[in-house]
Coordinates of C-alpha atoms and ligand atoms in Angstrom, one line a residue:
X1 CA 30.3 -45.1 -58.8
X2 CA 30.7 -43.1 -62.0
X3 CA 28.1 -39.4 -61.1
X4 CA 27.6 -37.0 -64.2
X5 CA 26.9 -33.7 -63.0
X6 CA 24.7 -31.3 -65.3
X7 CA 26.7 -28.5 -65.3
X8 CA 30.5 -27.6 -64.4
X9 CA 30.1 -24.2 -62.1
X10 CA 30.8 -24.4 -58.7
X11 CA 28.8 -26.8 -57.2
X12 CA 29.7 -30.0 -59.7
X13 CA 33.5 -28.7 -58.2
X14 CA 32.4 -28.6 -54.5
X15 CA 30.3 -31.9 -55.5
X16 CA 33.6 -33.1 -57.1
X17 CA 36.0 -32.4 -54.1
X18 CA 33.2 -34.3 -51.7
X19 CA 33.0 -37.4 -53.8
X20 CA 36.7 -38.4 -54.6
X21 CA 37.5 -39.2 -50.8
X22 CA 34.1 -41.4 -51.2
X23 CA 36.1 -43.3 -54.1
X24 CA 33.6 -41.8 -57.2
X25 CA 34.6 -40.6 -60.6
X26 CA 32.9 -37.8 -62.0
X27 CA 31.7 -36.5 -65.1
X28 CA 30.5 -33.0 -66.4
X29 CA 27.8 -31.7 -68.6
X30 CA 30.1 -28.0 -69.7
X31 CA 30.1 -25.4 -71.9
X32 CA 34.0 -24.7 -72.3
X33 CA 36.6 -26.5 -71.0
X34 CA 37.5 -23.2 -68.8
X35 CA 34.7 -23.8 -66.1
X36 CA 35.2 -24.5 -62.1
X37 CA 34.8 -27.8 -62.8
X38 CA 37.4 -28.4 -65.7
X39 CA 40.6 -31.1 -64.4
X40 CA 38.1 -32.5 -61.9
X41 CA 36.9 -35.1 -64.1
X42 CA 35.7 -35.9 -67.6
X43 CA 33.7 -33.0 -69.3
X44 CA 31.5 -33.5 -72.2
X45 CA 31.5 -30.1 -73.9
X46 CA 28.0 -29.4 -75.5
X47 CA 29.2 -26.5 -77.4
X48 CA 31.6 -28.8 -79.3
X49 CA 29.4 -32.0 -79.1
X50 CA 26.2 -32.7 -80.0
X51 CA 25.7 -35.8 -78.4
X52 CA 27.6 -34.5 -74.9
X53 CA 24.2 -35.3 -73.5
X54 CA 24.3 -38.5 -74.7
X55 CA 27.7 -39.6 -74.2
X56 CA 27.5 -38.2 -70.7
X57 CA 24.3 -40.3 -69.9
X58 CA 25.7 -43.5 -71.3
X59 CA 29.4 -43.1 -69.4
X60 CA 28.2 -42.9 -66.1
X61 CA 25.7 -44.5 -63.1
X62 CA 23.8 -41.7 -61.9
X63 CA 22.9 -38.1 -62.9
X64 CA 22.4 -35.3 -61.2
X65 CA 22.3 -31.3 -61.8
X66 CA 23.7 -28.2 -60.7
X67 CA 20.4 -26.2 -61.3
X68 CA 16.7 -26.1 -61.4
X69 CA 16.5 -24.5 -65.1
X70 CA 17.8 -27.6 -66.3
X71 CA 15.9 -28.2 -69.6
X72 CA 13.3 -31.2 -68.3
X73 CA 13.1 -32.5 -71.7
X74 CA 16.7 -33.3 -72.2
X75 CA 16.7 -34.7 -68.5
X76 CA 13.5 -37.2 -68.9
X77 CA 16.4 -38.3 -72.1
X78 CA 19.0 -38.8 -69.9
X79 CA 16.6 -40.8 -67.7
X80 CA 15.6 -43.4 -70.2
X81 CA 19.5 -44.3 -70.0
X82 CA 20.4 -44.1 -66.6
X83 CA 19.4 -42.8 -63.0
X84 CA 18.9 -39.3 -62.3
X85 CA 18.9 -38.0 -58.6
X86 CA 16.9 -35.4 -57.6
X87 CA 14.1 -37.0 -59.8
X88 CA 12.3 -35.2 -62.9
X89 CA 9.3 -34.1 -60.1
X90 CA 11.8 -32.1 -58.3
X91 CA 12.6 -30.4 -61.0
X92 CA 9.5 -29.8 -63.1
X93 CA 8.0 -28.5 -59.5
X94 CA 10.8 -26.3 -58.6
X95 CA 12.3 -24.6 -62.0
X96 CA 8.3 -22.8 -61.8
X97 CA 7.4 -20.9 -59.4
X98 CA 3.4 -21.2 -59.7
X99 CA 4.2 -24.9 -59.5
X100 CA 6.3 -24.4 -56.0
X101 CA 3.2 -22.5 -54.6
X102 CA 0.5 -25.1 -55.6
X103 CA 3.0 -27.7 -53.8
X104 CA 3.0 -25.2 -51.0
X105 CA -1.0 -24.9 -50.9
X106 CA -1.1 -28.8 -51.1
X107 CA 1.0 -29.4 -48.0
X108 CA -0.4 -26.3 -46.7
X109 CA 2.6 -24.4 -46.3
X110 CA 2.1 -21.1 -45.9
X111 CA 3.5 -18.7 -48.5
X112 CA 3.1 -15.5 -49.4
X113 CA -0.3 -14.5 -51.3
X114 CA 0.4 -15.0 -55.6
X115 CA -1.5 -14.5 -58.9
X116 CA -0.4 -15.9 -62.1
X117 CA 0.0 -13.0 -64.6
X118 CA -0.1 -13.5 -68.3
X119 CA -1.2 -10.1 -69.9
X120 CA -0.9 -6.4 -68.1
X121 CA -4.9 -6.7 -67.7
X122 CA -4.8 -9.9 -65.4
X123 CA -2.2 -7.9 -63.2
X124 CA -4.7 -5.0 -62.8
X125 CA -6.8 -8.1 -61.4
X126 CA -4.1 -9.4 -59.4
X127 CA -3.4 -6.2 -58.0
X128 CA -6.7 -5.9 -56.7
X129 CA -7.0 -9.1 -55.6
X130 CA -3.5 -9.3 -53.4
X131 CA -3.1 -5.8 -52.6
X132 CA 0.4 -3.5 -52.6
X133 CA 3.6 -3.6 -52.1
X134 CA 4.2 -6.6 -54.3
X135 CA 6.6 -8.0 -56.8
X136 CA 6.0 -9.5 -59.7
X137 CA 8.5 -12.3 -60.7
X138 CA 8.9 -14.0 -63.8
X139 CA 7.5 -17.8 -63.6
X140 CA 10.9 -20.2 -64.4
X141 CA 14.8 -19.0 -64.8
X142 CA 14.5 -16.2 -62.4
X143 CA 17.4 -16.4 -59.6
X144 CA 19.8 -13.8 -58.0
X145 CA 16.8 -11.3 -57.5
X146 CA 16.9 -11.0 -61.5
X147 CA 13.5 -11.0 -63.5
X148 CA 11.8 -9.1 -60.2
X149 CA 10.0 -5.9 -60.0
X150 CA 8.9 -4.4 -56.7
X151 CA 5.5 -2.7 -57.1
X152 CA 4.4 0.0 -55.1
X153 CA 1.8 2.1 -56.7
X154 CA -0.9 0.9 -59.8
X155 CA 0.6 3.9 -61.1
X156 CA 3.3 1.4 -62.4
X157 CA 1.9 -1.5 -63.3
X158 CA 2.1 -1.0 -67.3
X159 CA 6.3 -0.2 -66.8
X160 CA 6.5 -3.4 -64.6
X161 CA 4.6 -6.0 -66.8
X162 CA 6.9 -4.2 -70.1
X163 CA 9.9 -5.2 -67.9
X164 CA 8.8 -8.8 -67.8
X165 CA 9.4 -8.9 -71.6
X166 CA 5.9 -10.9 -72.1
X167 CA 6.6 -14.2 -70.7
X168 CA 4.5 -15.9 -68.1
X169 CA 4.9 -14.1 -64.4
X170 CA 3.6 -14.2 -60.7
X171 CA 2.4 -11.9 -58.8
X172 CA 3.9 -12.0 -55.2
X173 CA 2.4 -10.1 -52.0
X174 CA 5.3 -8.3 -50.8
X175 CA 5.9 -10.2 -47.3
X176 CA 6.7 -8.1 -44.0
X177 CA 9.7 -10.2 -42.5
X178 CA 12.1 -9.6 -39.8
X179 CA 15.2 -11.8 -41.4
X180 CA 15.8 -14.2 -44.2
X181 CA 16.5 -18.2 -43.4
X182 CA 17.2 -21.1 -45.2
X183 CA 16.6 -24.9 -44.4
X184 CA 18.8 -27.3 -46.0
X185 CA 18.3 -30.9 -45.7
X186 CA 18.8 -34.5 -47.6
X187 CA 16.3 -37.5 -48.4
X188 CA 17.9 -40.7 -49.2
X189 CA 16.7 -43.2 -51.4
X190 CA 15.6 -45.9 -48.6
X191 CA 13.5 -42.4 -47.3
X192 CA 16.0 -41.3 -44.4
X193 CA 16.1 -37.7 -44.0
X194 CA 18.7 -35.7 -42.1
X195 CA 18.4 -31.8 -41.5
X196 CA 21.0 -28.8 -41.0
X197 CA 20.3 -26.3 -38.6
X198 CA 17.9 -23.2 -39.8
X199 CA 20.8 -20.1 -40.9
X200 CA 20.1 -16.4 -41.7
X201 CA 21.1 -15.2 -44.7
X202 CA 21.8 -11.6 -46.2
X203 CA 21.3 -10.4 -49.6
X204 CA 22.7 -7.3 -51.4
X205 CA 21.3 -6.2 -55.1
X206 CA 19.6 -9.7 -54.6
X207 CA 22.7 -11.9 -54.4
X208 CA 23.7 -13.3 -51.3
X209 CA 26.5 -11.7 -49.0
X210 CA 26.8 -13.3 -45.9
X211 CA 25.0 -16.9 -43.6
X212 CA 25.1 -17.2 -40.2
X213 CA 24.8 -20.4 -39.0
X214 CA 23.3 -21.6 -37.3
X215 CA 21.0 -18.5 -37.4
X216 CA 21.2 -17.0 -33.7
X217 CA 17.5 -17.1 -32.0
X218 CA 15.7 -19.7 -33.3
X219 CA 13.4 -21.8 -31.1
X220 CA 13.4 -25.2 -31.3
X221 CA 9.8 -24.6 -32.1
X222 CA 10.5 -22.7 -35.8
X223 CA 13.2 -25.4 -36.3
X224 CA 10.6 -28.3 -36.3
X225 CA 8.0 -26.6 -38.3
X226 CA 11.0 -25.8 -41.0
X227 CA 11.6 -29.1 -40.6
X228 CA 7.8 -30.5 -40.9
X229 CA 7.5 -28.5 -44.1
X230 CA 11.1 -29.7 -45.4
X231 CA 9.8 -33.5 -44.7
X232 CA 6.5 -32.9 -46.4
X233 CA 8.1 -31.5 -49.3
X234 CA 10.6 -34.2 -50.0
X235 CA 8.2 -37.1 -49.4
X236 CA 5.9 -35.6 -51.6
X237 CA 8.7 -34.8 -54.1
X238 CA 10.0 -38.5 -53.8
X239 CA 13.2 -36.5 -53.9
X240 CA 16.7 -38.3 -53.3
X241 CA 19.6 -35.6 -52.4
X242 CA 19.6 -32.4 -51.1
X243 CA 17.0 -29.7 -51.0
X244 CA 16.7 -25.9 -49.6
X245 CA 13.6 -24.4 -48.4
X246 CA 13.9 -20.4 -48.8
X247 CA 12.0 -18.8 -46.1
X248 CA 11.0 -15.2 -44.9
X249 CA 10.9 -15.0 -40.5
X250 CA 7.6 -13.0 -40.1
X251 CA 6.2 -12.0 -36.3
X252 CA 5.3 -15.2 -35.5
X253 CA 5.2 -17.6 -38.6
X254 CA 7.7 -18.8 -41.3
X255 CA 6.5 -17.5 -45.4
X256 CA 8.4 -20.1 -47.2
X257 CA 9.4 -18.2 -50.6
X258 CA 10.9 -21.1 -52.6
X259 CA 12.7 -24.5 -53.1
X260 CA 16.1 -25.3 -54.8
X261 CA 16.4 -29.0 -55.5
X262 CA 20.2 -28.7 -54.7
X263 CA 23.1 -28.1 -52.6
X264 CA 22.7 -24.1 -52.0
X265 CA 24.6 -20.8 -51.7
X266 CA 23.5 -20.7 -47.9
X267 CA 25.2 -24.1 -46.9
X268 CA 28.4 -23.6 -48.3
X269 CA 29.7 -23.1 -44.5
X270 CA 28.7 -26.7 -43.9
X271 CA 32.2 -27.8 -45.7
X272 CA 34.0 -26.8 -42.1
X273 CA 31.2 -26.4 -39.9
X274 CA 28.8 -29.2 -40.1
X275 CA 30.0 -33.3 -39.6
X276 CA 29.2 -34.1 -43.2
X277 CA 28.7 -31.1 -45.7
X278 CA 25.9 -30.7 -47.6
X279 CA 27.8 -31.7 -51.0
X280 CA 29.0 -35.1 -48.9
X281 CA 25.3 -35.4 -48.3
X282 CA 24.3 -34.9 -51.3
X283 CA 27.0 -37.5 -53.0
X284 CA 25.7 -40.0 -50.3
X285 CA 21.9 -39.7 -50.9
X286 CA 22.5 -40.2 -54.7
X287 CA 25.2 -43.0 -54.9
X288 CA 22.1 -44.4 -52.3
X289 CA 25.1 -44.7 -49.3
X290 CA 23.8 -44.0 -46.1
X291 CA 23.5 -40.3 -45.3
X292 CA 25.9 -38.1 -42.7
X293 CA 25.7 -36.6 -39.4
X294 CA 24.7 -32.9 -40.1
X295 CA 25.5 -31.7 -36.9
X296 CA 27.5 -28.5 -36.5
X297 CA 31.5 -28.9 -35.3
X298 CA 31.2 -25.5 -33.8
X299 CA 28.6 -23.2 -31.9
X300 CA 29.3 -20.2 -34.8
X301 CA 29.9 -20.1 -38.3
X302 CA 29.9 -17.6 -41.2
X303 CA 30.0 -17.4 -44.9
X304 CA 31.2 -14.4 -47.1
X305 CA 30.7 -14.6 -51.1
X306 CA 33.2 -13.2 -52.7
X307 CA 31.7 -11.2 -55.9
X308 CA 32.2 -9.9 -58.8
X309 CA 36.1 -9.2 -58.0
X310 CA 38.4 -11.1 -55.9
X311 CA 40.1 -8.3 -53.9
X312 CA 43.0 -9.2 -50.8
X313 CA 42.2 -12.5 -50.7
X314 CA 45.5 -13.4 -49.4
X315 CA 44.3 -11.3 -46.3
X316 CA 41.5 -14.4 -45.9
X317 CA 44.5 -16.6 -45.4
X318 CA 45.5 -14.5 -42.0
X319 CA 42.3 -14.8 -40.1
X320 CA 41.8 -17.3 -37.9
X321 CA 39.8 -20.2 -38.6
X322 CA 38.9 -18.1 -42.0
X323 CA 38.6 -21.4 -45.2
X324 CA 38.7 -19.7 -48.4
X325 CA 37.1 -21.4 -51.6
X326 CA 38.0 -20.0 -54.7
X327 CA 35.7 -21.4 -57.7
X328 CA 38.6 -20.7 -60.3
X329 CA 36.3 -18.4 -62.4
X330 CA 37.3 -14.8 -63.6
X331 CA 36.1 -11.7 -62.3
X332 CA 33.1 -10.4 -64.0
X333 CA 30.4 -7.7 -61.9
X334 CA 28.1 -9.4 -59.7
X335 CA 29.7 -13.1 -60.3
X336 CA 30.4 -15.4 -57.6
X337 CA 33.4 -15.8 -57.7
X338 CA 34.3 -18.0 -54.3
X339 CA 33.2 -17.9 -50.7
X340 CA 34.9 -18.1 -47.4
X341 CA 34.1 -19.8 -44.0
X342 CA 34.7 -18.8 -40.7
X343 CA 34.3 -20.6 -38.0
X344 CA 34.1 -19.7 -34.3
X345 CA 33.2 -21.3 -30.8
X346 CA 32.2 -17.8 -29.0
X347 CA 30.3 -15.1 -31.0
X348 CA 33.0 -12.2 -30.2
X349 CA 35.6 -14.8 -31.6
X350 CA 33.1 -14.6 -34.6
X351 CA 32.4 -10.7 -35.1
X352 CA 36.3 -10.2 -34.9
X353 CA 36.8 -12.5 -37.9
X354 CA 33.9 -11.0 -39.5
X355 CA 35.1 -7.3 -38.6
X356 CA 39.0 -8.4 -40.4
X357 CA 37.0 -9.8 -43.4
X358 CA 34.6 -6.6 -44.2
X359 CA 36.0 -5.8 -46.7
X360 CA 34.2 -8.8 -48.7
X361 CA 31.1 -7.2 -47.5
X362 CA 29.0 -4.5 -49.7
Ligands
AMP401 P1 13.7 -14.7 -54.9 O1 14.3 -14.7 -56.3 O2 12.3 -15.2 -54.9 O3 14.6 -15.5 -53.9 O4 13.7 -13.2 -54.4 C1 14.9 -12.5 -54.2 C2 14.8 -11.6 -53.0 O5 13.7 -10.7 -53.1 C3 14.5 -12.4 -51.7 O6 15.7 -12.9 -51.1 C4 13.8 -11.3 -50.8 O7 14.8 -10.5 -50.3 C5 13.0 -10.5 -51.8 N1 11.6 -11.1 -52.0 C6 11.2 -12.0 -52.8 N2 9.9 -12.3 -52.7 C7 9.5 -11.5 -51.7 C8 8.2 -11.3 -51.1 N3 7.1 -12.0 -51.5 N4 8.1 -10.4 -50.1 C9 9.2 -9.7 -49.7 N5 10.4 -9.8 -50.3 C10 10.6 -10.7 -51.3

């Protein structure tokens, strides 16, 4: 099949790499023709054509995107000319994050206690009304921790709505968790669904560092109800591909923070440690193929980012069972710039690799 991709960072490339073997052709949506995705297929380059929507949506047999703040206008377009995969519901629901919490209250999910804020005087309400520590996050286009203020005392409530720059925002009750874990899992088309294994996941300056998957000490209790909440989320959603659940691990519960209708940071390792990756997964769901095994090929796994600057990565290449992805992008402060995968059968196996590759760490 012939799959434009919205976008041309590094997932249309990892998306790219999954669905040549499967015999595809792809297409990019791309601002430059320097981008992770340029020589992997045709780009239509909206800075230099108007209609690169357009021509894109009337080259290929199914869309998809590379990120939630897709414009939903321009994609409802596309989708009078051909299929997109995940559909316009996923999107509209998950580029917002009041509209991710009413989903959440619907399926009764639970998530952490939120207000919408629109002036500085509703989040003296909200204040009251959820209590502190909290954050307040802008509504749509926040990722990477960015467009987040932590809110400790009412003493700072004026500084933290000036930070949000007037538009729309949320008010967040600051969740005690133990760790952070993500769910990634794909819907097909004929409504078969497939899960990953639950993985921890570390963030530094709000960017992810390091996954461990599967994430060490999870019951087969907390896997099901990810799972249950993953399920109720996609049928609901109608969604066809992939789709991550963000979640905080509290005491005894799971806070699910928020949704990304796409292949993820946090499931990168799954190119080398699961049967089918997630992008493989993803290609599947949307070309409506059946889906892949996601079972893990070894008991331990890890992912690094590499940010901001590549350092020794020909150090990467020395470690055992190490993979190194570079995204072909240049180095620019807090960018991601590639990722690597280690894989491992015994956990000491796995902290030696770890402990050659610190380094990468913060
Ligand atoms: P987000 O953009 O919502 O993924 O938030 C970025 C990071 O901020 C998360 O990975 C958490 O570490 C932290 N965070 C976000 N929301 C909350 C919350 N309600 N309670 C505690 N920490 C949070």
């Amino acid at each position: 099949m012939k799959i434009g991709v919205l976008g041309s960072g590094q997932l249309g490339r990892m998306l790219a790499i999954a669905a040549y073997p499967l015999g595809h052709q792809m297409s990019f949506l791309a601002n430059s023709d320097k981008e992770p995705c340029s020589c992997l297929g045709v780009s239509y380059i909206s800075s230099e054509n108007s209609n690169a929507f357009d021509d894109l949506a009337k080259n290929v047999d199914v869309v998809t995107y590379e990120s939630e703040n897709t414009n939903v206008n321009i994609v409802e377009d596309i989708n009078k000319k051909t299929t997109v995969f995940p559909g316009i519901k996923s999107l509209y629901i998950s580029q917002h994050r009041g509209r991710e919490k009413a989903l959440f209250n619907k399926l009764n999910i639970p998530c952490a206690p939120h207000q919408m804020v629109n002036s500085v005087e509703e989040l003296y309400m909200a204040v009251d009304k959820i209590g502190l520590p909290a954050i307040l996050k802008t509504a749509t286009e926040g990722y990477d921790g960015k467009g987040q203020f932590v809110i400790n005392s009412k003493t700072q409530l004026k500084e933290a709505w000036k930070s949000m720059d007037g538009v729309e925002t949320i008010l967040e009750g600051f969740v005690d968790f133990k760790r952070e874990l993500s769910l990634i899992a794909v819907r097909g088309a004929d409504n078969s669904h497939a899960y990953y294994p639950l993985v921890e996941n570390t963030h530094h300056n709000g960017i992810l560092r390091v996954t461990i998957a599967p994430a060490q000490n999870i019951s087969s209790k907390l896997q099901k109800k990810a799972e249950q909440y993953m399920r109720s989320i996609l049928d609901e959603m109608d969604h066809v591909g992939v789709l991550t659940i963000e979640a905080f691990e509290t005491a005894n519960n799971l806070v699910v923070n928020e949704i990304a209708p796409r292949v993820h940071n946090s499931g990168h390792w799954t190119i080398e440690g699961a049967h089918t990756s997630q992008f493989e997964n993803h290609i599947r769901a949307i070309t409506k193929s059946p889906l892949g095994d996601t079972d893990c090929n070894h008991k331990f796994c890890a992912m690094i980012n590499i940010i901001g600057e590549h350092g020794a990565v020909d150090k990467v290449l020395e470690v055992k069972n190490a993979h190194l992805h570079l995204y072909g992008k240049d180095e620019r402060k807090d960018r991601k710039l590639g990722h690597i995968t280690l894989t491992a059968d015994t956990i000491n196996d796995l902290e030696k690799s770890l402990a050659a590759l610190e380094d990468f760490m913060p």
